[in-house]
mmCIF file of C-alpha atoms in Angstrom:
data_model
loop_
_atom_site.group_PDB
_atom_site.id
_atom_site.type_symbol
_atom_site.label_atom_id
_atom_site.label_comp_id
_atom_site.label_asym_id
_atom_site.label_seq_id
_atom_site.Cartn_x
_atom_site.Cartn_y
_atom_site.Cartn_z
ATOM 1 C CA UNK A 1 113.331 -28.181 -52.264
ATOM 2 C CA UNK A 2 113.896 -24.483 -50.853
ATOM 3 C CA UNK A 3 115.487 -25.482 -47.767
ATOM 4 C CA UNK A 4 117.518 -28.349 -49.774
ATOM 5 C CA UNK A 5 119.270 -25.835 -52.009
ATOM 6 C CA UNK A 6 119.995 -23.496 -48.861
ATOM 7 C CA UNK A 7 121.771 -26.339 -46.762
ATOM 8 C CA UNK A 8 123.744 -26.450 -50.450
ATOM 9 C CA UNK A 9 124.475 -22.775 -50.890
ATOM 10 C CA UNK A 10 125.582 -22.684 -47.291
ATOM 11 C CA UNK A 11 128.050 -25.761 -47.797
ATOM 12 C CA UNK A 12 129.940 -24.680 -50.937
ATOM 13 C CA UNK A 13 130.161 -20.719 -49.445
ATOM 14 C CA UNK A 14 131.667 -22.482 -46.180
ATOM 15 C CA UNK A 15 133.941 -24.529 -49.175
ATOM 16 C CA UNK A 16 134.997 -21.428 -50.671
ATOM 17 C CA UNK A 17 136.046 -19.787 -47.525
ATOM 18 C CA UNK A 18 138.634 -22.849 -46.662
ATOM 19 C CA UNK A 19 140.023 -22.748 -49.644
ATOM 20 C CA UNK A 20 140.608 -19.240 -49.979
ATOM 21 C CA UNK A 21 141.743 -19.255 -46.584
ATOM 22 C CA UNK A 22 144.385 -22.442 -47.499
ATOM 23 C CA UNK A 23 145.505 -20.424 -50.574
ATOM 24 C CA UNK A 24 146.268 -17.242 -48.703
ATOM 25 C CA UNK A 25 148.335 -18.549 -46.820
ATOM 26 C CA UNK A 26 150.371 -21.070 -49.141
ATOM 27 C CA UNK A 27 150.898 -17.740 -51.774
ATOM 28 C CA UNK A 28 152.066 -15.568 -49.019
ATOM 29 C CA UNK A 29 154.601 -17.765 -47.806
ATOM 30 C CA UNK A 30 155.827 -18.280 -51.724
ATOM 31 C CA UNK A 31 155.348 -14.778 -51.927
ATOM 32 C CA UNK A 32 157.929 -13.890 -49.237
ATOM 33 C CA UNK A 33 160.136 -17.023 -49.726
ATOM 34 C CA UNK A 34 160.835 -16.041 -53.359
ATOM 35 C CA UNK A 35 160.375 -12.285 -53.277
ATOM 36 C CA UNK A 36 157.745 -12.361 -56.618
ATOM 37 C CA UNK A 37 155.431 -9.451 -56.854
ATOM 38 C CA UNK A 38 153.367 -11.472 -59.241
ATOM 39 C CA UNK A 39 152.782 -14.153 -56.440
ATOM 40 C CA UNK A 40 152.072 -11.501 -53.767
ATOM 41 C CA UNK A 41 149.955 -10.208 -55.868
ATOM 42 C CA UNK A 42 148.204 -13.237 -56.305
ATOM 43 C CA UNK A 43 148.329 -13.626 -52.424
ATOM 44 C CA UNK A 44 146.642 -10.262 -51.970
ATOM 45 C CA UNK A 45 143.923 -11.241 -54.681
ATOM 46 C CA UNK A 46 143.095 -14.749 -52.808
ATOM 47 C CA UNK A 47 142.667 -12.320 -49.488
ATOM 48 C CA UNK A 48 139.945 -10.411 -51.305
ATOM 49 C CA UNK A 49 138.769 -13.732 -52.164
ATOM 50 C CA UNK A 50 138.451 -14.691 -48.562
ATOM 51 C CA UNK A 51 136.727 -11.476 -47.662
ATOM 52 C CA UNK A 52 134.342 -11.966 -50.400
ATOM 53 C CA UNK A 53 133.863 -15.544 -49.507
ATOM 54 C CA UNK A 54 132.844 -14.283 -45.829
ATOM 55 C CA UNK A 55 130.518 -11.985 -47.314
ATOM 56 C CA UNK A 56 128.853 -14.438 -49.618
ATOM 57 C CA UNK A 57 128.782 -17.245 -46.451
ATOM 58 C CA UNK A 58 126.679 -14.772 -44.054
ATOM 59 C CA UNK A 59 124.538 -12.990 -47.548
ATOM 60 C CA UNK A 60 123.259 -16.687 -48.025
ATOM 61 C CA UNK A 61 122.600 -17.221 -44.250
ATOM 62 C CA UNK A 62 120.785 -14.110 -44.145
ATOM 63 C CA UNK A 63 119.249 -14.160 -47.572
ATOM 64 C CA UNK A 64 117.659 -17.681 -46.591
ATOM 65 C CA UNK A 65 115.561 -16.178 -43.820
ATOM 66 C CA UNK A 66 111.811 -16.161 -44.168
ATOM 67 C CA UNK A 67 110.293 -12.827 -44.610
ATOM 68 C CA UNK A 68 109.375 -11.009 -40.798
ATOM 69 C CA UNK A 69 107.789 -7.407 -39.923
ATOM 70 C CA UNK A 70 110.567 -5.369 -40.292
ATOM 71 C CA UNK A 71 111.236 -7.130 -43.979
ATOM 72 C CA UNK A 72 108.279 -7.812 -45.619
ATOM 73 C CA UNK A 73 109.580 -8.930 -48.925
ATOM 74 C CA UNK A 74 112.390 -11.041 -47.685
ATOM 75 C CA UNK A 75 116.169 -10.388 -47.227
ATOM 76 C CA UNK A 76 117.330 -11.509 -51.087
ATOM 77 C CA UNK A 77 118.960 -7.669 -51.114
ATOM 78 C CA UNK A 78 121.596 -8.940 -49.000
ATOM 79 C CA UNK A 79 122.838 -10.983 -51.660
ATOM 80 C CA UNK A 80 123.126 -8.512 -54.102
ATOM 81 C CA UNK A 81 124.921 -5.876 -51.558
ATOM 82 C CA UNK A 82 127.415 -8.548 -50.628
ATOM 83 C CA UNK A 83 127.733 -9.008 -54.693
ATOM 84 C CA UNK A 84 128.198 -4.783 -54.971
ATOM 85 C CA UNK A 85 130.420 -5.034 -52.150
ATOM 86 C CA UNK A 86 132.671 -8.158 -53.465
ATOM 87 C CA UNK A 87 133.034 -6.391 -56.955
ATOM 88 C CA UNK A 88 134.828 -3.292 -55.131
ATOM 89 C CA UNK A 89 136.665 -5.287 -53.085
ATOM 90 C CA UNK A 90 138.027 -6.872 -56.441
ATOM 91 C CA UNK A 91 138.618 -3.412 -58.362
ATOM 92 C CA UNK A 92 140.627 -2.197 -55.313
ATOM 93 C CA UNK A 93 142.834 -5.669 -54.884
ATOM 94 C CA UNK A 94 143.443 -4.640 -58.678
ATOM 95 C CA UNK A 95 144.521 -1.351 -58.090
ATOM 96 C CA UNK A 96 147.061 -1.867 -55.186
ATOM 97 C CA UNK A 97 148.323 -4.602 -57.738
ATOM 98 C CA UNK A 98 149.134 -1.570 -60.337
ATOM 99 C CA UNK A 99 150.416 0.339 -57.796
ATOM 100 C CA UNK A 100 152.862 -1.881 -57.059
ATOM 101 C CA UNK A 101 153.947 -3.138 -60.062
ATOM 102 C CA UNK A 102 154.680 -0.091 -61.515
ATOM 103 C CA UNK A 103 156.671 1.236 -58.621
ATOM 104 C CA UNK A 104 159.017 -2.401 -59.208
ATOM 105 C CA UNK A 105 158.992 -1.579 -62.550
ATOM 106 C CA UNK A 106 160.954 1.882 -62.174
ATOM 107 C CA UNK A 107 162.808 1.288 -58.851
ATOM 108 C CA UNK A 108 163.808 -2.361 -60.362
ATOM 109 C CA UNK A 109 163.114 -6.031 -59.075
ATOM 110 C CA UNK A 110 164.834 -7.455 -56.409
ATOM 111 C CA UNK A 111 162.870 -11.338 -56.202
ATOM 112 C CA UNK A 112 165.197 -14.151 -57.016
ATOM 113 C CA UNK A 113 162.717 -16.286 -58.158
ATOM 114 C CA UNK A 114 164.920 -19.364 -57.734
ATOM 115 C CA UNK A 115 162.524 -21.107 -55.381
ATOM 116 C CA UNK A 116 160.431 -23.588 -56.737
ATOM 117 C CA UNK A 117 157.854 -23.443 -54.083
ATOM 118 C CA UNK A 118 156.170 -20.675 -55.792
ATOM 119 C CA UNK A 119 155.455 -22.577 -59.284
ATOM 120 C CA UNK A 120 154.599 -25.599 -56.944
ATOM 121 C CA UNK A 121 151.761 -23.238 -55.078
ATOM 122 C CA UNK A 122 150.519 -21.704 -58.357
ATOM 123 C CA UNK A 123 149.719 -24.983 -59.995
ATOM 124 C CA UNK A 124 148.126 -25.913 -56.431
ATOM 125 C CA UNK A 125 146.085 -22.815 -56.580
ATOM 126 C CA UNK A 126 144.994 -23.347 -60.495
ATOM 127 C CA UNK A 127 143.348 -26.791 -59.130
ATOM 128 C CA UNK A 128 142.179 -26.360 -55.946
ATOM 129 C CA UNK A 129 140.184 -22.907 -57.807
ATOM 130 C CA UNK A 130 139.008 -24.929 -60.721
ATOM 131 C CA UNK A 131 137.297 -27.047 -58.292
ATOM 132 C CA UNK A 132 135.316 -24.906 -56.189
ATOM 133 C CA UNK A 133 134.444 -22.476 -58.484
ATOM 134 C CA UNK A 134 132.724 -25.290 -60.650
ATOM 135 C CA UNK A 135 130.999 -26.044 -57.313
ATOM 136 C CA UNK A 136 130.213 -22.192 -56.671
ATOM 137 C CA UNK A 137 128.531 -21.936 -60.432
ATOM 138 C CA UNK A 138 126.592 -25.102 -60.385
ATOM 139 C CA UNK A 139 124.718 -24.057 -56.957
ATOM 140 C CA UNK A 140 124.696 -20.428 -58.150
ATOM 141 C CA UNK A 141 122.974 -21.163 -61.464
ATOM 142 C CA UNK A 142 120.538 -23.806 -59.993
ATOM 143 C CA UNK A 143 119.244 -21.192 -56.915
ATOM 144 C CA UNK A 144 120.218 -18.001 -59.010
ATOM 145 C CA UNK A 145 122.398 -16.214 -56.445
ATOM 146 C CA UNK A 146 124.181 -13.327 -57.411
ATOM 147 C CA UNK A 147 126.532 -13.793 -54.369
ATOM 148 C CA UNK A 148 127.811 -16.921 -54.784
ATOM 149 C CA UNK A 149 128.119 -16.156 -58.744
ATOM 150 C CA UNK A 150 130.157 -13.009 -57.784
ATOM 151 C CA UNK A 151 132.014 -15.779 -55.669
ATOM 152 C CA UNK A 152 132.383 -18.377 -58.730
ATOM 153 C CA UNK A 153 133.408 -15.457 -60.893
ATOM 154 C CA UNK A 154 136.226 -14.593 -57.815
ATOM 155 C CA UNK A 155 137.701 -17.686 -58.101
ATOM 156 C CA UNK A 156 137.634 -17.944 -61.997
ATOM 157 C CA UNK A 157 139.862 -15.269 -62.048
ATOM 158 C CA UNK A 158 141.755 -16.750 -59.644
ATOM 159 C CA UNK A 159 141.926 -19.684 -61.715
ATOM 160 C CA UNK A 160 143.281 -17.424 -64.717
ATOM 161 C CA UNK A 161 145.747 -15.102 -63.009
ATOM 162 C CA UNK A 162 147.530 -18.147 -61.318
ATOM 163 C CA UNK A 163 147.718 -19.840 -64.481
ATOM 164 C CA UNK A 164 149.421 -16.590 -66.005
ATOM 165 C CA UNK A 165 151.583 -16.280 -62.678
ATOM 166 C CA UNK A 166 152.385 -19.940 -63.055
ATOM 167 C CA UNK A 167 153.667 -19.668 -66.551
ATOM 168 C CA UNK A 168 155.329 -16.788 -66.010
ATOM 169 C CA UNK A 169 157.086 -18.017 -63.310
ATOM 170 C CA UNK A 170 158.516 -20.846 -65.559
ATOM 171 C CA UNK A 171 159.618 -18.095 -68.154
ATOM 172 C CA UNK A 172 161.599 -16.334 -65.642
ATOM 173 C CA UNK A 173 163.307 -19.411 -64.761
ATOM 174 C CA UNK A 174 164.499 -20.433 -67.881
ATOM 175 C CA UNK A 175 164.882 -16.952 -69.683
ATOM 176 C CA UNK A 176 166.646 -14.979 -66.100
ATOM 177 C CA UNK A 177 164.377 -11.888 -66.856
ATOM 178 C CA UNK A 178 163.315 -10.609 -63.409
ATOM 179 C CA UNK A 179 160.974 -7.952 -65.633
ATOM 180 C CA UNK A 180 158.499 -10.573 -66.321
ATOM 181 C CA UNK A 181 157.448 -10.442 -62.883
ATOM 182 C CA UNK A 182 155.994 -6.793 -62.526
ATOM 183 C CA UNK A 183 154.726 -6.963 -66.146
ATOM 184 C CA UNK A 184 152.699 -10.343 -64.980
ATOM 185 C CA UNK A 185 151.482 -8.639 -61.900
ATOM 186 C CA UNK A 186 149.941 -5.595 -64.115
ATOM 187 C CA UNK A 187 148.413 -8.104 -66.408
ATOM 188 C CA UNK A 188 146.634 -10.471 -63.725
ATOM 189 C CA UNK A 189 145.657 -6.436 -62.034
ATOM 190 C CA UNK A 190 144.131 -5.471 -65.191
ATOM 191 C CA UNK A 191 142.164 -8.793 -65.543
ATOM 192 C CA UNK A 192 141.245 -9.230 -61.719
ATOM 193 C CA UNK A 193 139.852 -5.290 -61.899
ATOM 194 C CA UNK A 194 137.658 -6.297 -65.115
ATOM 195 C CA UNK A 195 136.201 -8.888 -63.240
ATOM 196 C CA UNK A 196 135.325 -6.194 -60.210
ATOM 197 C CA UNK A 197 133.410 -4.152 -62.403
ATOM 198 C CA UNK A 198 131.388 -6.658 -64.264
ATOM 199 C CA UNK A 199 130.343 -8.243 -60.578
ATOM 200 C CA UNK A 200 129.422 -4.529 -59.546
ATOM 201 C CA UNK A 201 127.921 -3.628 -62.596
ATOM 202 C CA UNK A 202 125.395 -6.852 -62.307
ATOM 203 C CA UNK A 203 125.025 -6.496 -58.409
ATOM 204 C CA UNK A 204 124.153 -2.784 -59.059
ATOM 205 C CA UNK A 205 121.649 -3.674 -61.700
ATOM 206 C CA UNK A 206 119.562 -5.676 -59.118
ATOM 207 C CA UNK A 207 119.938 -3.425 -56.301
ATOM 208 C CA UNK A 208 118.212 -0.577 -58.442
ATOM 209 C CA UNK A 209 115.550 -2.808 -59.728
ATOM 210 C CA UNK A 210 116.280 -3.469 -63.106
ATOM 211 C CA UNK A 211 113.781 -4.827 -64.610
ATOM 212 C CA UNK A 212 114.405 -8.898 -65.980
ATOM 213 C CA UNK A 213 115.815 -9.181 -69.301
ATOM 214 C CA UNK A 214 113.472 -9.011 -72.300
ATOM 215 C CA UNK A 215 114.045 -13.072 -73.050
ATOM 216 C CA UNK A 216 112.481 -13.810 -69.380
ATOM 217 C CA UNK A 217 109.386 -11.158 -69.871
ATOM 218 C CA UNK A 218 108.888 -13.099 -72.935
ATOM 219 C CA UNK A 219 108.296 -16.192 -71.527
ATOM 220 C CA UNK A 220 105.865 -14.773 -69.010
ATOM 221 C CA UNK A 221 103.945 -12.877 -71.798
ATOM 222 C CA UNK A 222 104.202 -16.829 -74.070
ATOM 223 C CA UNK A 223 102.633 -18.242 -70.206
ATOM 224 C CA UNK A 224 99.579 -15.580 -70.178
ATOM 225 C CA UNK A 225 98.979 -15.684 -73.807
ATOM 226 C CA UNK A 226 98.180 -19.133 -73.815
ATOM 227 C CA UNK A 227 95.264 -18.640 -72.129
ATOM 228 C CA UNK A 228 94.234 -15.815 -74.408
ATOM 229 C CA UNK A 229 90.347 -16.933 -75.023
ATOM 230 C CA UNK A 230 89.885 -16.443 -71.203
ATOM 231 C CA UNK A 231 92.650 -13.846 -70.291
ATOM 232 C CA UNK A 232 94.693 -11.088 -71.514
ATOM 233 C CA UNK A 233 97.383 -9.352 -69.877
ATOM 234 C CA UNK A 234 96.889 -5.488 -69.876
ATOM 235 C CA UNK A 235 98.863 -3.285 -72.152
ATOM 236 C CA UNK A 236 102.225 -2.344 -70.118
ATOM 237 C CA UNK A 237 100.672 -5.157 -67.238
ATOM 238 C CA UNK A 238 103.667 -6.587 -66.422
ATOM 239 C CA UNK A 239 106.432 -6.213 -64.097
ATOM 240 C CA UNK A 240 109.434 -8.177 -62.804
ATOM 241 C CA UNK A 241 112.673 -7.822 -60.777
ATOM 242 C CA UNK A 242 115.207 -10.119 -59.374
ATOM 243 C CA UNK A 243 115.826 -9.771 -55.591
ATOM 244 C CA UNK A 244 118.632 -11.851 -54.307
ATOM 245 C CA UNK A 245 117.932 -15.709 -55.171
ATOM 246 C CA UNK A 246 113.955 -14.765 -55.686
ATOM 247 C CA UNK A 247 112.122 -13.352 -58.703
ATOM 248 C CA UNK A 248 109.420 -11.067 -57.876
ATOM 249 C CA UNK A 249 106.604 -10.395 -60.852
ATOM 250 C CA UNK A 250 103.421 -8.163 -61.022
ATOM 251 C CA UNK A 251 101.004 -9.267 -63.679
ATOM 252 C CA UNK A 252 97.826 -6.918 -64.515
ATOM 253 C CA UNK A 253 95.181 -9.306 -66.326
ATOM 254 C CA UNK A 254 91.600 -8.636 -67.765
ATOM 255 C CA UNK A 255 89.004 -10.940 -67.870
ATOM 256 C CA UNK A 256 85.449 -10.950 -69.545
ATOM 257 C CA UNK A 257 82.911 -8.813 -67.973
ATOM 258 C CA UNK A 258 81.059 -12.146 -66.684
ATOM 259 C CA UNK A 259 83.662 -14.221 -65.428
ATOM 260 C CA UNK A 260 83.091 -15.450 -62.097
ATOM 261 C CA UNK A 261 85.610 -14.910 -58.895
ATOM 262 C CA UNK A 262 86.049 -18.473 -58.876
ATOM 263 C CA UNK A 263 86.576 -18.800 -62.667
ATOM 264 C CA UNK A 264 89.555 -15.774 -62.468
ATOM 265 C CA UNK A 265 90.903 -17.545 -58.561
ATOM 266 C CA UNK A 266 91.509 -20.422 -61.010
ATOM 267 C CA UNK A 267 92.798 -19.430 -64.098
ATOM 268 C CA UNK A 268 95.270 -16.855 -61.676
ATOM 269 C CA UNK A 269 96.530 -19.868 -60.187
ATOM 270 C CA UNK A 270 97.053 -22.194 -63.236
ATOM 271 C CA UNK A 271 99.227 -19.126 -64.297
ATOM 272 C CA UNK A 272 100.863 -19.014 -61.564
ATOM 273 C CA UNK A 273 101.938 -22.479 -61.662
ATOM 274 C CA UNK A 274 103.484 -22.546 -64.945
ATOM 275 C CA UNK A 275 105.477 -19.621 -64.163
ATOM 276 C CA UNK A 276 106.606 -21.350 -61.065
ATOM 277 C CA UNK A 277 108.321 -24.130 -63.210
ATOM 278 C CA UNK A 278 110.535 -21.752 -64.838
ATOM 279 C CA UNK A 279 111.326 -19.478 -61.463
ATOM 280 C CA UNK A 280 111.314 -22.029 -58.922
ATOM 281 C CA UNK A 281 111.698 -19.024 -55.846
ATOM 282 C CA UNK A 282 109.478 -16.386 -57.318
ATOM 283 C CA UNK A 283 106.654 -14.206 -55.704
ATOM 284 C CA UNK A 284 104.170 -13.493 -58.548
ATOM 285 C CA UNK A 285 101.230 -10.905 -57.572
ATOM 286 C CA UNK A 286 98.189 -10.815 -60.175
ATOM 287 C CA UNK A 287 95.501 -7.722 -59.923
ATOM 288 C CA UNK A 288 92.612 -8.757 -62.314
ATOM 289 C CA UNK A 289 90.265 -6.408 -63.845
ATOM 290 C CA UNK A 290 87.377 -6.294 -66.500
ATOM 291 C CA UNK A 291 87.540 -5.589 -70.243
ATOM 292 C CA UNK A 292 84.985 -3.181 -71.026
ATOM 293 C CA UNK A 293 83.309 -4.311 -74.529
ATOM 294 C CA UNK A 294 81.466 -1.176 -74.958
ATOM 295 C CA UNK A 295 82.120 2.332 -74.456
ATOM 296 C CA UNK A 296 80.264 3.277 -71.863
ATOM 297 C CA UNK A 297 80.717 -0.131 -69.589
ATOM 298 C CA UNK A 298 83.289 1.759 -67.492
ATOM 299 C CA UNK A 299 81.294 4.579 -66.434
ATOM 300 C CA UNK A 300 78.394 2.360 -65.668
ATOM 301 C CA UNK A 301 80.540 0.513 -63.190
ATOM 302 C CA UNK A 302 81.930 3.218 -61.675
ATOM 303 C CA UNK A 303 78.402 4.818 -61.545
ATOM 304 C CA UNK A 304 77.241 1.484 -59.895
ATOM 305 C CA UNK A 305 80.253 1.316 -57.158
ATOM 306 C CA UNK A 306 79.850 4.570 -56.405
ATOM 307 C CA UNK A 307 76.481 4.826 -54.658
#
């Protein structure tokens, strides 16, 4: 099932990549042909696109390695670097936008915007995007991958800002106002650079080890706690963080003073199970430990160990 989903991942990255490459190239042509900042602009955010989609294509290669000597806990981190590094690469595409709009704003506009090529590659763009991001989130969400989410969410934009382009494109048309042009270029920068900082933000959050949201360490505590007449999970016993596509939780139970290795083996892997079915790539690491009934059952035991 592992290796199925990777063979996916790596298809619809390799997806992304042609079409971002296609795009490129089709806006800076209309770019250049028609002299619109707002479609250069649009060019310019489809080439961080394709640098992000490179990024996310080798992250899932590299991610999908088994873990080896010099990484014992996997490579998932190189899914959430490629998602840090695709968010900045977004909030700087945004920012060369501004720059650049607001310099044609007070200089003036000099596109002619006559050439229907550019309308013609924005509606191209709006469907071709719509399609593979669909792709992107339906792989992402099934092997939780922050890098081909940050991808998705890439294209999404894309999806939005060539829509805006696209319409505005038509205004100008009918209406003559070369202004609409810059103004639409500051409005698709604004929206491509809030889209950089949430995909940062989240790809930060993993890479400092956040700890899972409180919904998921509910549903771990809901898994122990029904086997509370045999187990319970230690005050503060519980740990979990996301690493690239894999979930990795600590779990401190206590069992009876009497309960036998093979009694705790078993119950530790019946819990293990059922958290498997809701993390399907998790590594879950139990430490089990007595409850002491009386008060001075601890100090016999380490009284006992100790000679």
């Amino acid at each position: 099932m592992y290796i199925h989903i990777n063979k996916i991942k790596k298809l619809v990255a390799g997806l992304s990549i042609l079409s971002n490459v296609i795009l490129t190239l089709l806006k800076i042509v209309a770019g250049i042909i028609s002299g619109s900042l707002s479609i250069i602009s649009e060019a310019i955010h489809s080439l961080s696109d394709f640098a992000a989609s490179i990024l996310t294509f080798f992250s899932v290669i590299k991610s999908s390695q088994p873990a080896d000597k010099d990484h014992p806990y996997g490579h998932g981190k190189y899914e959430d670097m490629s998602g840090f590094i695709e968010g900045v690469l977004i909030i700087l595409a945004s920012l060369f936008i501004i720059y650049e709009a607001v310099k044609k704003i007070i200089i003036g506009t000099s596109g002619t915007t006559e050439n229907p090529l550019g309308i013609i590659v924005m509606f191209i763009a709006v469907v071709m995007n719509i399609i593979v991001s669909s792709l992107l989130f339906a792989v992402a969400k099934k092997s939780n991958s922050i890098s081909l989410y940050a991808d998705g969410e890439h294209l999404r934009t894309d999806v939005f800002s060539s829509l805006g382009v696209l319409i505005g494109l038509v205004l100008i048309k009918i209406t003559g106002y070369t202004v609409l042009d810059p103004i639409i270029a500051l409005l698709v920068a604004a929206f491509i650079y809030r889209t950089g900082y949430t995909i940062s933000k989240r790809a930060l959050v993993r890479l400092l080890d956040y700890s899972l949201p409180n919904e998921d360490i509910e549903k771990i505590k809901e898994i122990v706690n029904g086997f509370n007449d045999l187990v319970k999970l230690k005050e503060n016993g519980i740990k979990a963080r996301q690493i690239g596509p894999s979930t990795d939780i600590d779990l401190i139970l206590q069992f009876p003073g009497d309960t036998s290795i093979c009694e705790c083996h078993n119950i530790c892997d019946e819990i293990e199970k059922q958290i498997q079915t809701i993390y399907l790539n998790c590594s879950i690491s139990i430490h089990s430990e007595p409850i002491c009934y009386k008060n001075n059952c601890r100090d016999n035991c380490e009284k006992k160990f100790s000679k």
